[in-house]
Amino acid sequence: IEFMAFLRCTSLERITIPLKDGLITDDNVYVFRGCENLKHVDLVEGGGVHETIAALLLDEWKNDMNEEINSINEILSNTPAGNDFDVGGKARAIRRWIRSVLHKIIQYK
């Protein structure tokens, strides 16, 4: 995602992104600054995430993965978007979430 790509885009409510570590780096943590209405993240279907979850052996693992994937929407609702004096935490929250989901997929495979 380009540096400050969505800066102060108050109409942005939902994004669809791939599940890829490194998508949000330290250099572009400003990407969602001022995006107060960003509350939903969807994953690109082409990444095979849902197929991977369906292939997990235990229902408990499947449920845990689905909860982890859905957790970002609750997190974003309570995360400040930032302003000219504060970076805001939405980009950082999304980055932590991506890493957490990827870690759990590796753990359960």
N, CA, C and O atoms as a printed pandas DataFrame, in Angstrom:
     atom_number atom_name residue_name chain_id  residue_number  x_coord  y_coord  z_coord
0              1         N          ILE        A               1    0.867   -1.173    0.000
1              2        CA          ILE        A               1    0.000    0.000    0.000
2              3         C          ILE        A               1    0.908    1.229    0.000
3              4         O          ILE        A               1    1.850    1.314    0.789
4              5         N          GLU        A               2    0.626    2.152   -0.866
5              6        CA          GLU        A               2    1.437    3.363   -0.994
6              7         C          GLU        A               2    1.403    4.206    0.284
7              8         O          GLU        A               2    0.427    4.179    1.033
8              9         N          PHE        A               3    2.461    4.938    0.514
9             10        CA          PHE        A               3    2.576    5.841    1.655
10            11         C          PHE        A               3    1.441    6.861    1.630
11            12         O          PHE        A               3    1.246    7.548    0.627
12            13         N          MET        A               4    0.696    6.963    2.721
13            14        CA          MET        A               4   -0.424    7.897    2.884
14            15         C          MET        A               4   -1.503    7.740    1.810
15            16         O          MET        A               4   -2.169    8.715    1.461
16            17         N          ALA        A               5   -1.682    6.534    1.287
17            18        CA          ALA        A               5   -2.632    6.292    0.198
18            19         C          ALA        A               5   -4.061    6.703    0.545
19            20         O          ALA        A               5   -4.787    7.194   -0.320
20            21         N          PHE        A               6   -4.469    6.512    1.780
21            22        CA          PHE        A               6   -5.844    6.817    2.174
22            23         C          PHE        A               6   -5.910    7.922    3.229
23            24         O          PHE        A               6   -6.898    8.029    3.956
24            25         N          LEU        A               7   -4.880    8.728    3.312
25            26        CA          LEU        A               7   -4.808    9.788    4.313
26            27         C          LEU        A               7   -6.061   10.654    4.295
27            28         O          LEU        A               7   -6.433   11.208    3.260
28            29         N          ARG        A               8   -6.705   10.763    5.456
29            30        CA          ARG        A               8   -7.909   11.573    5.668
30            31         C          ARG        A               8   -9.074   11.210    4.747
31            32         O          ARG        A               8   -9.901   12.061    4.419
32            33         N          CYS        A               9   -9.133    9.972    4.344
33            34        CA          CYS        A               9  -10.247    9.507    3.513
34            35         C          CYS        A               9  -11.377    9.083    4.450
35            36         O          CYS        A               9  -11.505    7.907    4.792
36            37         N          THR        A              10  -12.183   10.042    4.855
37            38        CA          THR        A              10  -13.220    9.778    5.860
38            39         C          THR        A              10  -14.359    8.921    5.308
39            40         O          THR        A              10  -15.148    8.380    6.083
40            41         N          SER        A              11  -14.456    8.790    4.001
41            42        CA          SER        A              11  -15.516    7.950    3.438
42            43         C          SER        A              11  -15.111    6.475    3.363
43            44         O          SER        A              11  -15.947    5.622    3.065
44            45         N          LEU        A              12  -13.846    6.169    3.630
45            46        CA          LEU        A              12  -13.378    4.784    3.600
46            47         C          LEU        A              12  -13.922    4.034    4.807
47            48         O          LEU        A              12  -13.607    4.370    5.949
48            49         N          GLU        A              13  -14.740    3.017    4.552
49            50        CA          GLU        A              13  -15.344    2.219    5.619
50            51         C          GLU        A              13  -14.847    0.783    5.626
51            52         O          GLU        A              13  -14.837    0.133    6.672
52            53         N          ARG        A              14  -14.429    0.275    4.449
53            54        CA          ARG        A              14  -14.076   -1.137    4.317
54            55         C          ARG        A              14  -12.959   -1.269    3.293
55            56         O          ARG        A              14  -12.953   -0.586    2.269
56            57         N          ILE        A              15  -12.009   -2.163    3.584
57            58        CA          ILE        A              15  -10.956   -2.464    2.618
58            59         C          ILE        A              15  -10.873   -3.974    2.427
59            60         O          ILE        A              15  -11.243   -4.748    3.310
60            61         N          THR        A              16  -10.391   -4.369    1.279
61            62        CA          THR        A              16  -10.131   -5.774    0.991
62            63         C          THR        A              16   -8.654   -5.887    0.671
63            64         O          THR        A              16   -8.148   -5.232   -0.240
64            65         N          ILE        A              17   -7.968   -6.730    1.434
65            66        CA          ILE        A              17   -6.518   -6.848    1.296
66            67         C          ILE        A              17   -6.112   -8.320    1.275
67            68         O          ILE        A              17   -6.853   -9.183    1.745
68            69         N          PRO        A              18   -4.934   -8.597    0.730
69            70        CA          PRO        A              18   -4.416   -9.965    0.834
70            71         C          PRO        A              18   -3.833  -10.192    2.224
71            72         O          PRO        A              18   -3.442   -9.242    2.902
72            73         N          LEU        A              19   -3.778  -11.418    2.631
73            74        CA          LEU        A              19   -3.170  -11.784    3.908
74            75         C          LEU        A              19   -1.680  -11.946    3.663
75            76         O          LEU        A              19   -1.194  -13.048    3.411
76            77         N          LYS        A              20   -0.959  -10.828    3.740
77            78        CA          LYS        A              20    0.458  -10.813    3.377
78            79         C          LYS        A              20    1.232   -9.979    4.382
79            80         O          LYS        A              20    0.959   -8.791    4.554
80            81         N          ASP        A              21    2.196  -10.599    5.045
81            82        CA          ASP        A              21    3.054   -9.859    5.962
82            83         C          ASP        A              21    3.902   -8.892    5.149
83            84         O          ASP        A              21    4.360   -9.234    4.059
84            85         N          GLY        A              22    4.110   -7.710    5.660
85            86        CA          GLY        A              22    4.874   -6.701    4.947
86            87         C          GLY        A              22    4.014   -5.760    4.125
87            88         O          GLY        A              22    4.531   -4.832    3.503
88            89         N          LEU        A              23    2.710   -5.988    4.114
89            90        CA          LEU        A              23    1.793   -5.117    3.381
90            91         C          LEU        A              23    1.803   -3.711    3.970
91            92         O          LEU        A              23    1.757   -2.721    3.240
92            93         N          ILE        A              24    1.862   -3.632    5.295
93            94        CA          ILE        A              24    1.961   -2.356    6.000
94            95         C          ILE        A              24    3.289   -2.370    6.750
95            96         O          ILE        A              24    3.502   -3.186    7.648
96            97         N          THR        A              25    4.168   -1.464    6.371
97            98        CA          THR        A              25    5.506   -1.408    6.962
98            99         C          THR        A              25    5.623   -0.198    7.885
99           100         O          THR        A              25    4.701    0.612    7.984
100          101         N          ASP        A              26    6.749   -0.088    8.549
101          102        CA          ASP        A              26    6.988    1.075    9.403
102          103         C          ASP        A              26    6.974    2.367    8.591
103          104         O          ASP        A              26    6.669    3.435    9.122
104          105         N          ASP        A              27    7.302    2.269    7.314
105          106        CA          ASP        A              27    7.341    3.456    6.458
106          107         C          ASP        A              27    5.964    3.962    6.059
107          108         O          ASP        A              27    5.823    5.125    5.681
108          109         N          ASN        A              28    4.948    3.112    6.135
109          110        CA          ASN        A              28    3.622    3.574    5.717
110          111         C          ASN        A              28    2.540    3.386    6.781
111          112         O          ASN        A              28    1.397    3.064    6.456
112          113         N          VAL        A              29    2.897    3.586    8.041
113          114        CA          VAL        A              29    1.900    3.489    9.110
114          115         C          VAL        A              29    0.897    4.642    9.071
115          116         O          VAL        A              29   -0.099    4.627    9.794
116          117         N          TYR        A              30    1.162    5.640    8.227
117          118        CA          TYR        A              30    0.226    6.760    8.076
118          119         C          TYR        A              30   -0.879    6.446    7.072
119          120         O          TYR        A              30   -1.749    7.284    6.836
120          121         N          VAL        A              31   -0.860    5.283    6.494
121          122        CA          VAL        A              31   -1.741    4.961    5.383
122          123         C          VAL        A              31   -3.229    5.172    5.692
123          124         O          VAL        A              31   -3.985    5.552    4.797
124          125         N          PHE        A              32   -3.661    4.938    6.914
125          126        CA          PHE        A              32   -5.075    5.107    7.273
126          127         C          PHE        A              32   -5.303    6.249    8.262
127          128         O          PHE        A              32   -6.357    6.315    8.894
128          129         N          ARG        A              33   -4.335    7.143    8.401
129          130        CA          ARG        A              33   -4.488    8.259    9.339
130          131         C          ARG        A              33   -5.650    9.144    8.898
131          132         O          ARG        A              33   -5.730    9.560    7.742
132          133         N          GLY        A              34   -6.536    9.419    9.828
133          134        CA          GLY        A              34   -7.703   10.246    9.552
134          135         C          GLY        A              34   -8.879    9.490    8.959
135          136         O          GLY        A              34   -9.890   10.102    8.615
136          137         N          CYS        A              35   -8.770    8.185    8.832
137          138        CA          CYS        A              35   -9.855    7.355    8.279
138          139         C          CYS        A              35  -10.733    6.849    9.423
139          140         O          CYS        A              35  -10.758    5.656    9.724
140          141         N          GLU        A              36  -11.445    7.772   10.048
141          142        CA          GLU        A              36  -12.235    7.428   11.236
142          143         C          GLU        A              36  -13.276    6.354   10.983
143          144         O          GLU        A              36  -13.609    5.594   11.892
144          145         N          ASN        A              37  -13.795    6.275    9.768
145          146        CA          ASN        A              37  -14.888    5.347    9.480
146          147         C          ASN        A              37  -14.430    3.969    9.021
147          148         O          ASN        A              37  -15.268    3.103    8.768
148          149         N          LEU        A              38  -13.122    3.741    8.906
149          150        CA          LEU        A              38  -12.623    2.419    8.522
150          151         C          LEU        A              38  -12.868    1.450    9.673
151          152         O          LEU        A              38  -12.274    1.571   10.745
152          153         N          LYS        A              39  -13.749    0.493    9.431
153          154        CA          LYS        A              39  -14.134   -0.428   10.499
154          155         C          LYS        A              39  -14.150   -1.890   10.056
155          156         O          LYS        A              39  -14.340   -2.779   10.886
156          157         N          HIS        A              40  -13.952   -2.155    8.754
157          158        CA          HIS        A              40  -14.046   -3.535    8.265
158          159         C          HIS        A              40  -12.890   -3.855    7.327
159          160         O          HIS        A              40  -12.531   -3.062    6.457
160          161         N          VAL        A              41  -12.317   -5.042    7.529
161          162        CA          VAL        A              41  -11.289   -5.558    6.640
162          163         C          VAL        A              41  -11.762   -6.916    6.138
163          164         O          VAL        A              41  -12.141   -7.789    6.918
164          165         N          ASP        A              42  -11.730   -7.073    4.824
165          166        CA          ASP        A              42  -12.038   -8.355    4.204
166          167         C          ASP        A              42  -10.757   -8.882    3.564
167          168         O          ASP        A              42   -9.906   -8.107    3.128
168          169         N          LEU        A              43  -10.631  -10.189    3.514
169          170        CA          LEU        A              43   -9.467  -10.800    2.895
170          171         C          LEU        A              43   -9.774  -11.171    1.452
171          172         O          LEU        A              43  -10.867  -11.640    1.136
172          173         N          VAL        A              44   -8.791  -10.955    0.578
173          174        CA          VAL        A              44   -8.916  -11.350   -0.819
174          175         C          VAL        A              44   -9.059  -12.864   -0.857
175          176         O          VAL        A              44   -8.274  -13.580   -0.237
176          177         N          GLU        A              45  -10.037  -13.342   -1.568
177          178        CA          GLU        A              45  -10.302  -14.784   -1.621
178          179         C          GLU        A              45   -9.207  -15.575   -2.315
179          180         O          GLU        A              45   -9.028  -16.755   -2.015
180          181         N          GLY        A              46   -8.478  -14.970   -3.223
181          182        CA          GLY        A              46   -7.477  -15.684   -4.004
182          183         C          GLY        A              46   -6.322  -16.238   -3.192
183          184         O          GLY        A              46   -5.554  -17.059   -3.694
184          185         N          GLY        A              47   -6.184  -15.808   -1.950
185          186        CA          GLY        A              47   -5.053  -16.248   -1.144
186          187         C          GLY        A              47   -5.185  -17.644   -0.575
187          188         O          GLY        A              47   -4.212  -18.163   -0.029
188          189         N          GLY        A              48   -6.344  -18.279   -0.678
189          190        CA          GLY        A              48   -6.528  -19.628   -0.181
190          191         C          GLY        A              48   -6.731  -19.721    1.316
191          192         O          GLY        A              48   -6.669  -20.811    1.883
192          193         N          VAL        A              49   -6.975  -18.584    1.968
193          194        CA          VAL        A              49   -7.127  -18.586    3.427
194          195         C          VAL        A              49   -8.323  -19.438    3.853
195          196         O          VAL        A              49   -8.216  -20.256    4.766
196          197         N          HIS        A              50   -9.442  -19.242    3.196
197          198        CA          HIS        A              50  -10.648  -19.969    3.598
198          199         C          HIS        A              50  -10.532  -21.465    3.297
199          200         O          HIS        A              50  -11.070  -22.291    4.034
200          201         N          GLU        A              51   -9.828  -21.814    2.208
201          202        CA          GLU        A              51   -9.599  -23.224    1.906
202          203         C          GLU        A              51   -8.682  -23.848    2.957
203          204         O          GLU        A              51   -8.879  -24.993    3.364
204          205         N          THR        A              52   -7.687  -23.088    3.389
205          206        CA          THR        A              52   -6.769  -23.570    4.422
206          207         C          THR        A              52   -7.519  -23.832    5.715
207          208         O          THR        A              52   -7.305  -24.854    6.367
208          209         N          ILE        A              53   -8.393  -22.916    6.085
209          210        CA          ILE        A              53   -9.165  -23.083    7.320
210          211         C          ILE        A              53  -10.096  -24.288    7.211
211          212         O          ILE        A              53  -10.224  -25.058    8.164
212          213         N          ALA        A              54  -10.743  -24.458    6.068
213          214        CA          ALA        A              54  -11.653  -25.590    5.877
214          215         C          ALA        A              54  -10.906  -26.921    5.972
215          216         O          ALA        A              54  -11.492  -27.935    6.353
216          217         N          ALA        A              55   -9.612  -26.920    5.627
217          218        CA          ALA        A              55   -8.835  -28.156    5.652
218          219         C          ALA        A              55   -8.284  -28.494    7.042
219          220         O          ALA        A              55   -7.736  -29.579    7.239
220          221         N          LEU        A              56   -8.421  -27.589    7.994
221          222        CA          LEU        A              56   -7.917  -27.870    9.341
222          223         C          LEU        A              56   -8.665  -29.060    9.939
223          224         O          LEU        A              56   -9.865  -29.228    9.721
224          225         N          LEU        A              57   -7.949  -29.866   10.681
225          226        CA          LEU        A              57   -8.507  -31.125   11.174
226          227         C          LEU        A              57   -9.523  -30.952   12.290
227          228         O          LEU        A              57  -10.539  -31.647   12.298
228          229         N          LEU        A              58   -9.290  -30.067   13.212
229          230        CA          LEU        A              58  -10.170  -29.929   14.371
230          231         C          LEU        A              58  -11.111  -28.737   14.214
231          232         O          LEU        A              58  -10.698  -27.668   13.765
232          233         N          ASP        A              59  -12.363  -28.926   14.582
233          234        CA          ASP        A              59  -13.329  -27.819   14.539
234          235         C          ASP        A              59  -12.894  -26.674   15.442
235          236         O          ASP        A              59  -13.128  -25.504   15.137
236          237         N          GLU        A              60  -12.259  -27.022   16.553
237          238        CA          GLU        A              60  -11.772  -25.986   17.469
238          239         C          GLU        A              60  -10.780  -25.057   16.757
239          240         O          GLU        A              60  -10.813  -23.841   16.951
240          241         N          TRP        A              61   -9.899  -25.634   15.933
241          242        CA          TRP        A              61   -8.937  -24.827   15.182
242          243         C          TRP        A              61   -9.655  -23.953   14.165
243          244         O          TRP        A              61   -9.334  -22.775   14.006
244          245         N          LYS        A              62  -10.623  -24.534   13.484
245          246        CA          LYS        A              62  -11.393  -23.770   12.482
246          247         C          LYS        A              62  -12.101  -22.590   13.139
247          248         O          LYS        A              62  -12.062  -21.468   12.635
248          249         N          ASN        A              63  -12.749  -22.858   14.271
249          250        CA          ASN        A              63  -13.462  -21.800   14.982
250          251         C          ASN        A              63  -12.499  -20.709   15.460
251          252         O          ASN        A              63  -12.795  -19.518   15.359
252          253         N          ASP        A              64  -11.356  -21.129   15.974
253          254        CA          ASP        A              64  -10.356  -20.174   16.445
254          255         C          ASP        A              64   -9.871  -19.290   15.289
255          256         O          ASP        A              64   -9.739  -18.077   15.452
256          257         N          MET        A              65   -9.609  -19.884   14.139
257          258        CA          MET        A              65   -9.153  -19.118   12.975
258          259         C          MET        A              65  -10.233  -18.148   12.501
259          260         O          MET        A              65   -9.932  -16.996   12.190
260          261         N          ASN        A              66  -11.458  -18.593   12.443
261          262        CA          ASN        A              66  -12.543  -17.699   12.017
262          263         C          ASN        A              66  -12.729  -16.542   12.994
263          264         O          ASN        A              66  -12.975  -15.410   12.578
264          265         N          GLU        A              67  -12.613  -16.822   14.283
265          266        CA          GLU        A              67  -12.692  -15.743   15.284
266          267         C          GLU        A              67  -11.551  -14.755   15.111
267          268         O          GLU        A              67  -11.747  -13.544   15.208
268          269         N          GLU        A              68  -10.359  -15.277   14.855
269          270        CA          GLU        A              68   -9.189  -14.409   14.656
270          271         C          GLU        A              68   -9.389  -13.515   13.430
271          272         O          GLU        A              68   -9.107  -12.318   13.476
272          273         N          ILE        A              69   -9.867  -14.089   12.358
273          274        CA          ILE        A              69  -10.090  -13.305   11.136
274          275         C          ILE        A              69  -11.144  -12.233   11.368
275          276         O          ILE        A              69  -10.988  -11.103   10.906
276          277         N          ASN        A              70  -12.194  -12.567   12.064
277          278        CA          ASN        A              70  -13.271  -11.601   12.306
278          279         C          ASN        A              70  -12.927  -10.566   13.373
279          280         O          ASN        A              70  -13.586   -9.530   13.456
280          281         N          SER        A              71  -11.919  -10.825   14.181
281          282        CA          SER        A              71  -11.594   -9.922   15.286
282          283         C          SER        A              71  -11.167   -8.532   14.829
283          284         O          SER        A              71  -11.343   -7.568   15.574
284          285         N          ILE        A              72  -10.614   -8.402   13.637
285          286        CA          ILE        A              72  -10.125   -7.099   13.188
286          287         C          ILE        A              72  -11.236   -6.066   13.113
287          288         O          ILE        A              72  -10.994   -4.883   13.352
288          289         N          ASN        A              73  -12.441   -6.491   12.786
289          290        CA          ASN        A              73  -13.537   -5.536   12.664
290          291         C          ASN        A              73  -13.911   -4.927   14.012
291          292         O          ASN        A              73  -14.265   -3.750   14.084
292          293         N          GLU        A              74  -13.837   -5.712   15.069
293          294        CA          GLU        A              74  -14.076   -5.178   16.415
294          295         C          GLU        A              74  -12.915   -4.285   16.851
295          296         O          GLU        A              74  -13.117   -3.228   17.450
296          297         N          ILE        A              75  -11.709   -4.726   16.542
297          298        CA          ILE        A              75  -10.517   -3.953   16.907
298          299         C          ILE        A              75  -10.547   -2.580   16.245
299          300         O          ILE        A              75  -10.311   -1.569   16.907
300          301         N          LEU        A              76  -10.834   -2.535   14.945
301          302        CA          LEU        A              76  -10.826   -1.261   14.218
302          303         C          LEU        A              76  -11.881   -0.292   14.736
303          304         O          LEU        A              76  -11.670    0.920   14.739
304          305         N          SER        A              77  -13.005   -0.823   15.169
305          306        CA          SER        A              77  -14.069    0.044   15.696
306          307         C          SER        A              77  -13.615    0.831   16.916
307          308         O          SER        A              77  -14.129    1.916   17.186
308          309         N          ASN        A              78  -12.653    0.286   17.653
309          310        CA          ASN        A              78  -12.187    0.911   18.887
310          311         C          ASN        A              78  -10.781    1.506   18.772
311          312         O          ASN        A              78  -10.178    1.870   19.782
312          313         N          THR        A              79  -10.260    1.604   17.556
313          314        CA          THR        A              79   -8.902    2.088   17.353
314          315         C          THR        A              79   -8.934    3.489   16.759
315          316         O          THR        A              79   -9.623    3.713   15.764
316          317         N          PRO        A              80   -8.209    4.435   17.342
317          318        CA          PRO        A              80   -8.207    5.801   16.805
318          319         C          PRO        A              80   -7.552    5.870   15.427
319          320         O          PRO        A              80   -6.597    5.149   15.136
320          321         N          ALA        A              81   -8.091    6.754   14.589
321          322        CA          ALA        A              81   -7.570    6.917   13.229
322          323         C          ALA        A              81   -6.387    7.861   13.178
323          324         O          ALA        A              81   -5.624    7.844   12.212
324          325         N          GLY        A              82   -6.223    8.672   14.188
325          326        CA          GLY        A              82   -5.113    9.621   14.220
326          327         C          GLY        A              82   -5.461   10.938   13.557
327          328         O          GLY        A              82   -6.483   11.069   12.882
328          329         N          ASN        A              83   -4.587   11.909   13.766
329          330        CA          ASN        A              83   -4.763   13.242   13.181
330          331         C          ASN        A              83   -3.378   13.800   12.877
331          332         O          ASN        A              83   -2.410   13.042   12.806
332          333         N          ASP        A              84   -3.270   15.110   12.699
333          334        CA          ASP        A              84   -1.975   15.703   12.353
334          335         C          ASP        A              84   -0.918   15.531   13.446
335          336         O          ASP        A              84    0.278   15.631   13.171
336          337         N          PHE        A              85   -1.350   15.273   14.680
337          338        CA          PHE        A              85   -0.416   15.159   15.796
338          339         C          PHE        A              85   -0.213   13.729   16.267
339          340         O          PHE        A              85    0.681   13.454   17.067
340          341         N          ASP        A              86   -1.043   12.817   15.770
341          342        CA          ASP        A              86   -1.010   11.427   16.210
342          343         C          ASP        A              86   -1.153   10.534   14.982
343          344         O          ASP        A              86   -2.067   10.717   14.178
344          345         N          VAL        A              87   -0.261    9.581   14.843
345          346        CA          VAL        A              87   -0.296    8.680   13.687
346          347         C          VAL        A              87   -1.610    7.906   13.634
347          348         O          VAL        A              87   -2.151    7.686   12.550
348          349         N          GLY        A              88   -2.122    7.498   14.774
349          350        CA          GLY        A              88   -3.302    6.633   14.778
350          351         C          GLY        A              88   -2.875    5.184   14.733
351          352         O          GLY        A              88   -1.742    4.868   14.368
352          353         N          GLY        A              89   -3.771    4.321   15.101
353          354        CA          GLY        A              89   -3.373    2.934   15.240
354          355         C          GLY        A              89   -3.978    1.962   14.256
355          356         O          GLY        A              89   -3.721    0.762   14.354
356          357         N          LYS        A              90   -4.775    2.433   13.307
357          358        CA          LYS        A              90   -5.457    1.493   12.414
358          359         C          LYS        A              90   -4.460    0.689   11.583
359          360         O          LYS        A              90   -4.604   -0.528   11.473
360          361         N          ALA        A              91   -3.467    1.330   11.004
361          362        CA          ALA        A              91   -2.480    0.599   10.199
362          363         C          ALA        A              91   -1.710   -0.390   11.065
363          364         O          ALA        A              91   -1.481   -1.531   10.662
364          365         N          ARG        A              92   -1.319    0.042   12.238
365          366        CA          ARG        A              92   -0.594   -0.862   13.144
366          367         C          ARG        A              92   -1.477   -2.028   13.585
367          368         O          ARG        A              92   -1.008   -3.163   13.670
368          369         N          ALA        A              93   -2.749   -1.754   13.863
369          370        CA          ALA        A              93   -3.665   -2.820   14.270
370          371         C          ALA        A              93   -3.840   -3.837   13.146
371          372         O          ALA        A              93   -3.866   -5.041   13.403
372          373         N          ILE        A              94   -3.960   -3.370   11.911
373          374        CA          ILE        A              94   -4.108   -4.280   10.778
374          375         C          ILE        A              94   -2.829   -5.099   10.599
375          376         O          ILE        A              94   -2.889   -6.301   10.339
376          377         N          ARG        A              95   -1.684   -4.454   10.736
377          378        CA          ARG        A              95   -0.416   -5.172   10.604
378          379         C          ARG        A              95   -0.295   -6.256   11.673
379          380         O          ARG        A              95    0.083   -7.383   11.352
380          381         N          ARG        A              96   -0.607   -5.948   12.939
381          382        CA          ARG        A              96   -0.558   -6.959   14.016
382          383         C          ARG        A              96   -1.532   -8.096   13.730
383          384         O          ARG        A              96   -1.216   -9.264   13.954
384          385         N          TRP        A              97   -2.711   -7.749   13.237
385          386        CA          TRP        A              97   -3.734   -8.748   12.941
386          387         C          TRP        A              97   -3.265   -9.697   11.833
387          388         O          TRP        A              97   -3.418  -10.912   11.957
388          389         N          ILE        A              98   -2.699   -9.157   10.760
389          390        CA          ILE        A              98   -2.193   -9.999    9.671
390          391         C          ILE        A              98   -1.168  -10.986   10.215
391          392         O          ILE        A              98   -1.229  -12.179    9.919
392          393         N          ARG        A              99   -0.234  -10.491   11.004
393          394        CA          ARG        A              99    0.806  -11.359   11.562
394          395         C          ARG        A              99    0.219  -12.429   12.481
395          396         O          ARG        A              99    0.677  -13.572   12.484
396          397         N          SER        A             100   -0.785  -12.056   13.252
397          398        CA          SER        A             100   -1.416  -13.008   14.157
398          399         C          SER        A             100   -2.131  -14.115   13.382
399          400         O          SER        A             100   -2.018  -15.291   13.727
400          401         N          VAL        A             101   -2.862  -13.738   12.344
401          402        CA          VAL        A             101   -3.569  -14.731   11.534
402          403         C          VAL        A             101   -2.563  -15.664   10.859
403          404         O          VAL        A             101   -2.745  -16.881   10.874
404          405         N          LEU        A             102   -1.515  -15.111   10.273
405          406        CA          LEU        A             102   -0.502  -15.945    9.614
406          407         C          LEU        A             102    0.175  -16.886   10.612
407          408         O          LEU        A             102    0.437  -18.047   10.297
408          409         N          HIS        A             103    0.455  -16.384   11.814
409          410        CA          HIS        A             103    1.078  -17.217   12.841
410          411         C          HIS        A             103    0.170  -18.392   13.210
411          412         O          HIS        A             103    0.640  -19.520   13.354
412          413         N          LYS        A             104   -1.115  -18.129   13.362
413          414        CA          LYS        A             104   -2.041  -19.217   13.730
414          415         C          LYS        A             104   -2.175  -20.240   12.603
415          416         O          LYS        A             104   -2.277  -21.439   12.864
416          417         N          ILE        A             105   -2.176  -19.778   11.363
417          418        CA          ILE        A             105   -2.254  -20.719   10.247
418          419         C          ILE        A             105   -1.054  -21.656   10.280
419          420         O          ILE        A             105   -1.204  -22.864   10.098
420          421         N          ILE        A             106    0.117  -21.115   10.508
421          422        CA          ILE        A             106    1.330  -21.937   10.587
422          423         C          ILE        A             106    1.257  -22.894   11.777
423          424         O          ILE        A             106    1.644  -24.058   11.674
424          425         N          GLN        A             107    0.764  -22.397   12.885
425          426        CA          GLN        A             107    0.650  -23.204   14.105
426          427         C          GLN        A             107   -0.272  -24.400   13.889
427          428         O          GLN        A             107    0.027  -25.497   14.361
428          429         N          TYR        A             108   -1.390  -24.208   13.183
429          430        CA          TYR        A             108   -2.381  -25.268   13.047
430          431         C          TYR        A             108   -2.131  -26.203   11.864
431          432         O          TYR        A             108   -2.740  -27.270   11.791
432          433         N          LYS        A             109   -1.253  -25.829   10.942
433          434        CA          LYS        A             109   -1.038  -26.687    9.757
434          435         C          LYS        A             109   -0.428  -28.005   10.129
435          436         O          LYS        A             109   -0.183  -28.840    9.258
